[in-house]
Amino acid sequence: MPLRFRSTLFSLLLAAGIPATAHEFWMLPAPFSPAVSGKSLLTLHVGQDFEGDLTGFSSTHVATLDRYSLSGRDDLRAKALTPTVVGGVEIRPAQAGTHVVAMTSMPNFVTLSADRFHAYLHDEGLDHVIEKRKAAGTDTTPGRERYIRNPKTMLRVGGKSDATYAVRTSQRLEIVPLENLLEKPRGSTLNFTLFFDKQPLANVLVKAWHRHDKQVTIVKARTGADGKVALTLPHAGVWMMSAVHMLAVTDSADVDWESYWGNLTFEMAGKGK
């Protein structure tokens, strides 16, 4: 996956303007499978089609950053870099098994023309928001949005995995596996539940992304009434899951909509693409 560093200011501005072109925002560890007490570097990425640029952690951008394991929760926010540095957060997990790192971003804001707003809503499966705007007679007005990112990643430390894959974090919008996906080979059908405010979220479009060289595979499905979704992932390697949920805003005169962007990255077992 080609990656390019940008200046800190431009990276943060790009991250702030993500919904303008429905950019994804994800977290990656390098490596996904470190040795016990070995180094893994967590980085944030912004782009499209699971290809993008590195953007920086910063204390002004990160609301929460936590690592979960069988030992419990470890607050990593203090490790977030200063706003003047683009880079990553280094962790050295001391316990073998599954480690989940979850972040919640500070709120960001964007205003889009009606056409651009509706195009992005359609791409993310949010056509019901378009219909609500039409019903309210506001479909020709700009889309004023507040949005929050909920990226999450999953590591396999010391060649082991455990039930931590199912841990529930503090994220409002969260993609949670229903089985140990770190033990599943390519071609498996994986099951997830999408939660919002700890409750299953129905009828939301969930996408799974995989990139090999210049080829991108996208698998899509909607959650059922129980918030569950099943996706068959044909390739080994790194996958990214994404989902977007949007609500009408009632606490501000400056924005009309609030969106939450759930994201999960993990490495599927197997060789080859």
Tab-separated table of C-alpha atoms in Angstrom:
chain	number	residue	atom	x	y	z
A	1	MET	CA	0.000	0.000	0.000
A	2	PRO	CA	1.810	3.160	-1.166
A	3	LEU	CA	2.092	5.714	1.616
A	4	ARG	CA	3.278	9.276	1.567
A	5	PHE	CA	4.088	11.626	4.423
A	6	ARG	CA	2.547	15.072	4.166
A	7	SER	CA	3.335	18.147	6.206
A	8	THR	CA	1.703	18.093	9.632
A	9	LEU	CA	-0.542	21.077	8.955
A	10	PHE	CA	-1.734	19.696	5.626
A	11	SER	CA	-2.251	16.221	7.077
A	12	LEU	CA	-4.432	17.529	9.883
A	13	LEU	CA	-6.407	19.707	7.492
A	14	LEU	CA	-6.901	16.724	5.201
A	15	ALA	CA	-8.103	14.626	8.126
A	16	ALA	CA	-10.499	17.416	9.065
A	17	GLY	CA	-11.978	17.530	5.546
A	18	ILE	CA	-12.445	13.806	5.073
A	19	PRO	CA	-16.202	13.673	4.385
A	20	ALA	CA	-15.843	16.127	1.486
A	21	THR	CA	-14.894	13.182	-0.733
A	22	ALA	CA	-15.873	10.343	1.621
A	23	HIS	CA	-12.286	9.549	2.557
A	24	GLU	CA	-11.666	6.635	4.886
A	25	PHE	CA	-9.596	7.046	8.044
A	26	TRP	CA	-7.873	3.992	9.491
A	27	MET	CA	-5.222	2.778	11.920
A	28	LEU	CA	-2.475	0.275	11.079
A	29	PRO	CA	0.131	-1.447	13.261
A	30	ALA	CA	3.525	-2.414	11.843
A	31	PRO	CA	3.762	-5.292	12.291
A	32	PHE	CA	0.339	-6.804	12.982
A	33	SER	CA	2.042	-9.766	14.692
A	34	PRO	CA	4.892	-8.539	16.912
A	35	ALA	CA	6.821	-10.752	19.303
A	36	VAL	CA	6.066	-10.451	23.012
A	37	SER	CA	7.600	-7.110	24.105
A	38	GLY	CA	8.453	-6.461	20.465
A	39	LYS	CA	7.856	-3.117	18.808
A	40	SER	CA	4.764	-2.303	16.773
A	41	LEU	CA	4.245	1.188	15.371
A	42	LEU	CA	0.655	2.453	15.219
A	43	THR	CA	-0.044	4.897	12.397
A	44	LEU	CA	-3.114	6.765	11.145
A	45	HIS	CA	-3.986	6.912	7.460
A	46	VAL	CA	-6.406	8.924	5.347
A	47	GLY	CA	-7.376	8.230	1.754
A	48	GLN	CA	-9.608	6.354	-0.629
A	49	ASP	CA	-9.811	2.727	-1.784
A	50	PHE	CA	-7.564	1.637	1.122
A	51	GLU	CA	-4.682	3.709	-0.240
A	52	GLY	CA	-3.619	6.936	1.355
A	53	ASP	CA	-1.320	9.175	3.289
A	54	LEU	CA	0.055	9.033	6.792
A	55	THR	CA	-1.377	11.621	9.139
A	56	GLY	CA	-0.224	12.347	12.661
A	57	PHE	CA	-1.485	11.447	16.097
A	58	SER	CA	-1.790	14.581	18.208
A	59	SER	CA	-3.130	15.475	21.620
A	60	THR	CA	-5.506	17.962	19.989
A	61	HIS	CA	-6.910	15.407	17.520
A	62	VAL	CA	-7.159	12.294	19.719
A	63	ALA	CA	-9.959	12.198	22.309
A	64	THR	CA	-9.204	8.633	23.461
A	65	LEU	CA	-6.579	6.044	22.527
A	66	ASP	CA	-6.735	2.742	24.426
A	67	ARG	CA	-5.192	-0.721	24.144
A	68	TYR	CA	-7.178	-3.752	25.337
A	69	SER	CA	-5.829	-7.215	26.190
A	70	LEU	CA	-6.460	-9.991	28.704
A	71	SER	CA	-4.698	-7.716	31.211
A	72	GLY	CA	-7.345	-5.018	30.781
A	73	ARG	CA	-7.246	-1.491	29.352
A	74	ASP	CA	-4.102	0.593	28.855
A	75	ASP	CA	-4.558	4.332	28.197
A	76	LEU	CA	-2.229	5.306	25.321
A	77	ARG	CA	-3.374	8.896	24.861
A	78	ALA	CA	-0.295	10.234	26.642
A	79	LYS	CA	1.773	8.633	23.888
A	80	ALA	CA	0.026	10.711	21.218
A	81	LEU	CA	2.530	12.989	19.544
A	82	THR	CA	2.489	16.769	19.675
A	83	PRO	CA	0.617	18.622	16.914
A	84	THR	CA	3.930	19.587	15.252
A	85	VAL	CA	5.025	16.001	14.601
A	86	VAL	CA	3.732	13.568	11.991
A	87	GLY	CA	4.348	9.963	12.919
A	88	GLY	CA	3.091	7.081	14.977
A	89	VAL	CA	2.720	5.707	18.465
A	90	GLU	CA	5.044	2.877	19.447
A	91	ILE	CA	3.763	0.040	21.615
A	92	ARG	CA	5.561	-3.022	22.989
A	93	PRO	CA	2.882	-5.494	24.172
A	94	ALA	CA	4.259	-7.549	27.064
A	95	GLN	CA	1.577	-10.256	26.968
A	96	ALA	CA	0.946	-12.806	24.225
A	97	GLY	CA	-2.498	-12.846	22.675
A	98	THR	CA	-4.924	-10.498	20.964
A	99	HIS	CA	-4.482	-6.774	21.531
A	100	VAL	CA	-7.111	-4.296	20.329
A	101	VAL	CA	-6.253	-0.605	19.967
A	102	ALA	CA	-9.215	1.784	19.689
A	103	MET	CA	-9.266	5.529	19.096
A	104	THR	CA	-11.978	8.183	19.184
A	105	SER	CA	-11.228	11.465	17.458
A	106	MET	CA	-12.183	14.933	18.568
A	107	PRO	CA	-15.196	16.299	16.650
A	108	ASN	CA	-14.446	17.953	13.315
A	109	PHE	CA	-16.700	20.056	11.116
A	110	VAL	CA	-17.330	20.401	7.400
A	111	THR	CA	-19.833	22.188	5.159
A	112	LEU	CA	-20.516	20.791	1.685
A	113	SER	CA	-22.635	21.943	-1.206
A	114	ALA	CA	-25.920	20.065	-1.502
A	115	ASP	CA	-24.708	18.094	-4.536
A	116	ARG	CA	-21.449	17.027	-2.903
A	117	PHE	CA	-23.190	16.215	0.369
A	118	HIS	CA	-25.770	14.003	-1.351
A	119	ALA	CA	-23.117	12.250	-3.458
A	120	TYR	CA	-21.144	11.343	-0.342
A	121	LEU	CA	-24.296	10.242	1.497
A	122	HIS	CA	-25.194	7.927	-1.387
A	123	ASP	CA	-21.679	6.434	-1.488
A	124	GLU	CA	-21.897	5.616	2.224
A	125	GLY	CA	-25.368	4.077	2.021
A	126	LEU	CA	-27.002	7.016	3.807
A	127	ASP	CA	-29.787	7.647	1.295
A	128	HIS	CA	-32.315	7.913	4.140
A	129	VAL	CA	-30.612	11.186	5.129
A	130	ILE	CA	-31.152	12.498	1.600
A	131	GLU	CA	-34.844	11.580	1.881
A	132	LYS	CA	-35.103	13.339	5.249
A	133	ARG	CA	-33.588	16.487	3.730
A	134	LYS	CA	-36.082	16.319	0.857
A	135	ALA	CA	-38.989	15.857	3.270
A	136	ALA	CA	-37.818	18.866	5.284
A	137	GLY	CA	-37.348	20.993	2.164
A	138	THR	CA	-33.619	21.431	2.885
A	139	ASP	CA	-32.239	19.247	0.094
A	140	THR	CA	-30.901	22.255	-1.839
A	141	THR	CA	-29.082	23.743	1.158
A	142	PRO	CA	-25.454	22.971	2.091
A	143	GLY	CA	-24.775	19.981	4.305
A	144	ARG	CA	-23.375	21.174	7.639
A	145	GLU	CA	-21.821	18.252	9.443
A	146	ARG	CA	-19.980	17.395	12.640
A	147	TYR	CA	-18.136	14.092	12.457
A	148	ILE	CA	-16.182	11.770	14.734
A	149	ARG	CA	-13.808	8.963	13.772
A	150	ASN	CA	-13.692	5.576	15.545
A	151	PRO	CA	-10.741	3.635	14.064
A	152	LYS	CA	-9.709	0.352	15.668
A	153	THR	CA	-7.051	-2.266	14.906
A	154	MET	CA	-6.304	-5.789	16.094
A	155	LEU	CA	-2.852	-7.305	16.763
A	156	ARG	CA	-1.752	-10.904	17.282
A	157	VAL	CA	1.131	-10.826	19.785
A	158	GLY	CA	3.588	-13.690	20.173
A	159	GLY	CA	1.731	-15.795	17.623
A	160	LYS	CA	-1.270	-16.157	19.950
A	161	SER	CA	-4.873	-14.969	19.882
A	162	ASP	CA	-7.648	-14.994	22.470
A	163	ALA	CA	-11.152	-13.759	23.283
A	164	THR	CA	-10.061	-10.100	23.346
A	165	TYR	CA	-11.275	-9.904	19.732
A	166	ALA	CA	-14.786	-9.431	21.194
A	167	VAL	CA	-13.897	-6.680	23.684
A	168	ARG	CA	-16.243	-3.689	23.756
A	169	THR	CA	-14.388	-0.403	23.834
A	170	SER	CA	-15.496	3.158	24.584
A	171	GLN	CA	-16.247	3.903	20.919
A	172	ARG	CA	-19.816	5.032	20.168
A	173	LEU	CA	-19.811	3.349	16.736
A	174	GLU	CA	-17.998	0.038	16.909
A	175	ILE	CA	-17.509	-2.968	14.613
A	176	VAL	CA	-17.177	-6.074	16.820
A	177	PRO	CA	-16.255	-9.553	15.478
A	178	LEU	CA	-18.459	-12.448	16.573
A	179	GLU	CA	-15.637	-14.979	16.194
A	180	ASN	CA	-11.865	-15.057	16.400
A	181	LEU	CA	-11.124	-13.673	12.956
A	182	LEU	CA	-7.353	-13.898	13.548
A	183	GLU	CA	-7.692	-17.676	13.271
A	184	LYS	CA	-9.817	-17.668	10.115
A	185	PRO	CA	-8.225	-18.479	6.723
A	186	ARG	CA	-8.901	-16.569	3.538
A	187	GLY	CA	-12.235	-17.383	1.970
A	188	SER	CA	-13.949	-17.502	5.353
A	189	THR	CA	-17.288	-15.875	6.005
A	190	LEU	CA	-16.802	-13.587	8.996
A	191	ASN	CA	-19.602	-12.345	11.228
A	192	PHE	CA	-19.705	-8.974	12.965
A	193	THR	CA	-22.101	-6.869	15.016
A	194	LEU	CA	-22.249	-3.113	14.540
A	195	PHE	CA	-22.989	-1.236	17.765
A	196	PHE	CA	-23.950	2.379	18.380
A	197	ASP	CA	-24.116	3.505	22.004
A	198	LYS	CA	-23.737	-0.173	22.974
A	199	GLN	CA	-26.884	-1.169	21.049
A	200	PRO	CA	-26.992	-3.204	17.792
A	201	LEU	CA	-27.431	-0.918	14.781
A	202	ALA	CA	-29.661	-2.103	11.927
A	203	ASN	CA	-29.602	-1.391	8.175
A	204	VAL	CA	-26.142	0.159	7.968
A	205	LEU	CA	-23.856	-0.421	4.988
A	206	VAL	CA	-20.640	-2.193	6.021
A	207	LYS	CA	-17.695	-2.391	3.621
A	208	ALA	CA	-14.618	-4.622	3.725
A	209	TRP	CA	-11.560	-3.397	1.792
A	210	HIS	CA	-8.456	-5.277	0.652
A	211	ARG	CA	-5.613	-3.974	-1.527
A	212	HIS	CA	-3.050	-6.120	-3.335
A	213	ASP	CA	-0.669	-4.185	-5.591
A	214	LYS	CA	-3.057	-1.964	-7.577
A	215	GLN	CA	-6.102	-4.200	-7.225
A	216	VAL	CA	-8.765	-3.279	-4.672
A	217	THR	CA	-11.417	-5.727	-3.489
A	218	ILE	CA	-14.514	-4.319	-1.768
A	219	VAL	CA	-17.129	-6.567	-0.162
A	220	LYS	CA	-20.388	-4.925	0.972
A	221	ALA	CA	-23.434	-5.912	3.011
A	222	ARG	CA	-25.991	-4.255	5.286
A	223	THR	CA	-26.556	-5.101	8.904
A	224	GLY	CA	-29.747	-6.946	9.756
A	225	ALA	CA	-32.350	-5.992	12.333
A	226	ASP	CA	-30.040	-7.481	14.982
A	227	GLY	CA	-27.066	-5.363	13.882
A	228	LYS	CA	-25.257	-8.418	12.533
A	229	VAL	CA	-23.535	-8.662	9.169
A	230	ALA	CA	-21.717	-11.524	7.410
A	231	LEU	CA	-18.980	-10.920	4.837
A	232	THR	CA	-16.979	-13.491	2.872
A	233	LEU	CA	-13.386	-12.273	2.517
A	234	PRO	CA	-11.592	-13.982	-0.391
A	235	HIS	CA	-7.996	-12.909	0.243
A	236	ALA	CA	-5.359	-13.305	2.938
A	237	GLY	CA	-3.605	-10.238	4.286
A	238	VAL	CA	-4.749	-6.899	5.645
A	239	TRP	CA	-8.444	-6.005	5.588
A	240	MET	CA	-10.241	-2.819	6.569
A	241	MET	CA	-13.888	-2.754	7.672
A	242	SER	CA	-15.824	0.516	7.557
A	243	ALA	CA	-19.306	1.820	8.380
A	244	VAL	CA	-20.900	5.267	8.756
A	245	HIS	CA	-23.874	6.260	10.923
A	246	MET	CA	-25.494	9.706	10.786
A	247	LEU	CA	-27.923	11.483	13.115
A	248	ALA	CA	-29.766	14.796	13.040
A	249	VAL	CA	-28.184	17.362	15.380
A	250	THR	CA	-30.361	18.955	18.049
A	251	ASP	CA	-27.737	20.632	20.260
A	252	SER	CA	-26.257	23.206	17.867
A	253	ALA	CA	-27.442	25.907	15.489
A	254	ASP	CA	-24.207	25.648	13.488
A	255	VAL	CA	-24.518	22.065	12.212
A	256	ASP	CA	-27.426	19.916	11.050
A	257	TRP	CA	-25.955	16.409	11.063
A	258	GLU	CA	-23.492	14.368	13.088
A	259	SER	CA	-21.737	11.314	11.648
A	260	TYR	CA	-19.724	8.526	13.232
A	261	TRP	CA	-17.187	6.583	11.165
A	262	GLY	CA	-16.437	3.088	12.459
A	263	ASN	CA	-13.339	1.295	11.196
A	264	LEU	CA	-11.519	-1.952	11.981
A	265	THR	CA	-8.272	-3.279	10.487
A	266	PHE	CA	-6.854	-6.770	10.913
A	267	GLU	CA	-4.687	-9.316	9.128
A	268	MET	CA	-6.337	-12.472	7.810
A	269	ALA	CA	-4.299	-15.671	7.968
A	270	GLY	CA	-3.046	-17.461	4.863
A	271	LYS	CA	-0.506	-17.015	2.129
A	272	GLY	CA	-0.744	-15.067	-1.054
A	273	LYS	CA	-3.382	-12.533	-1.946
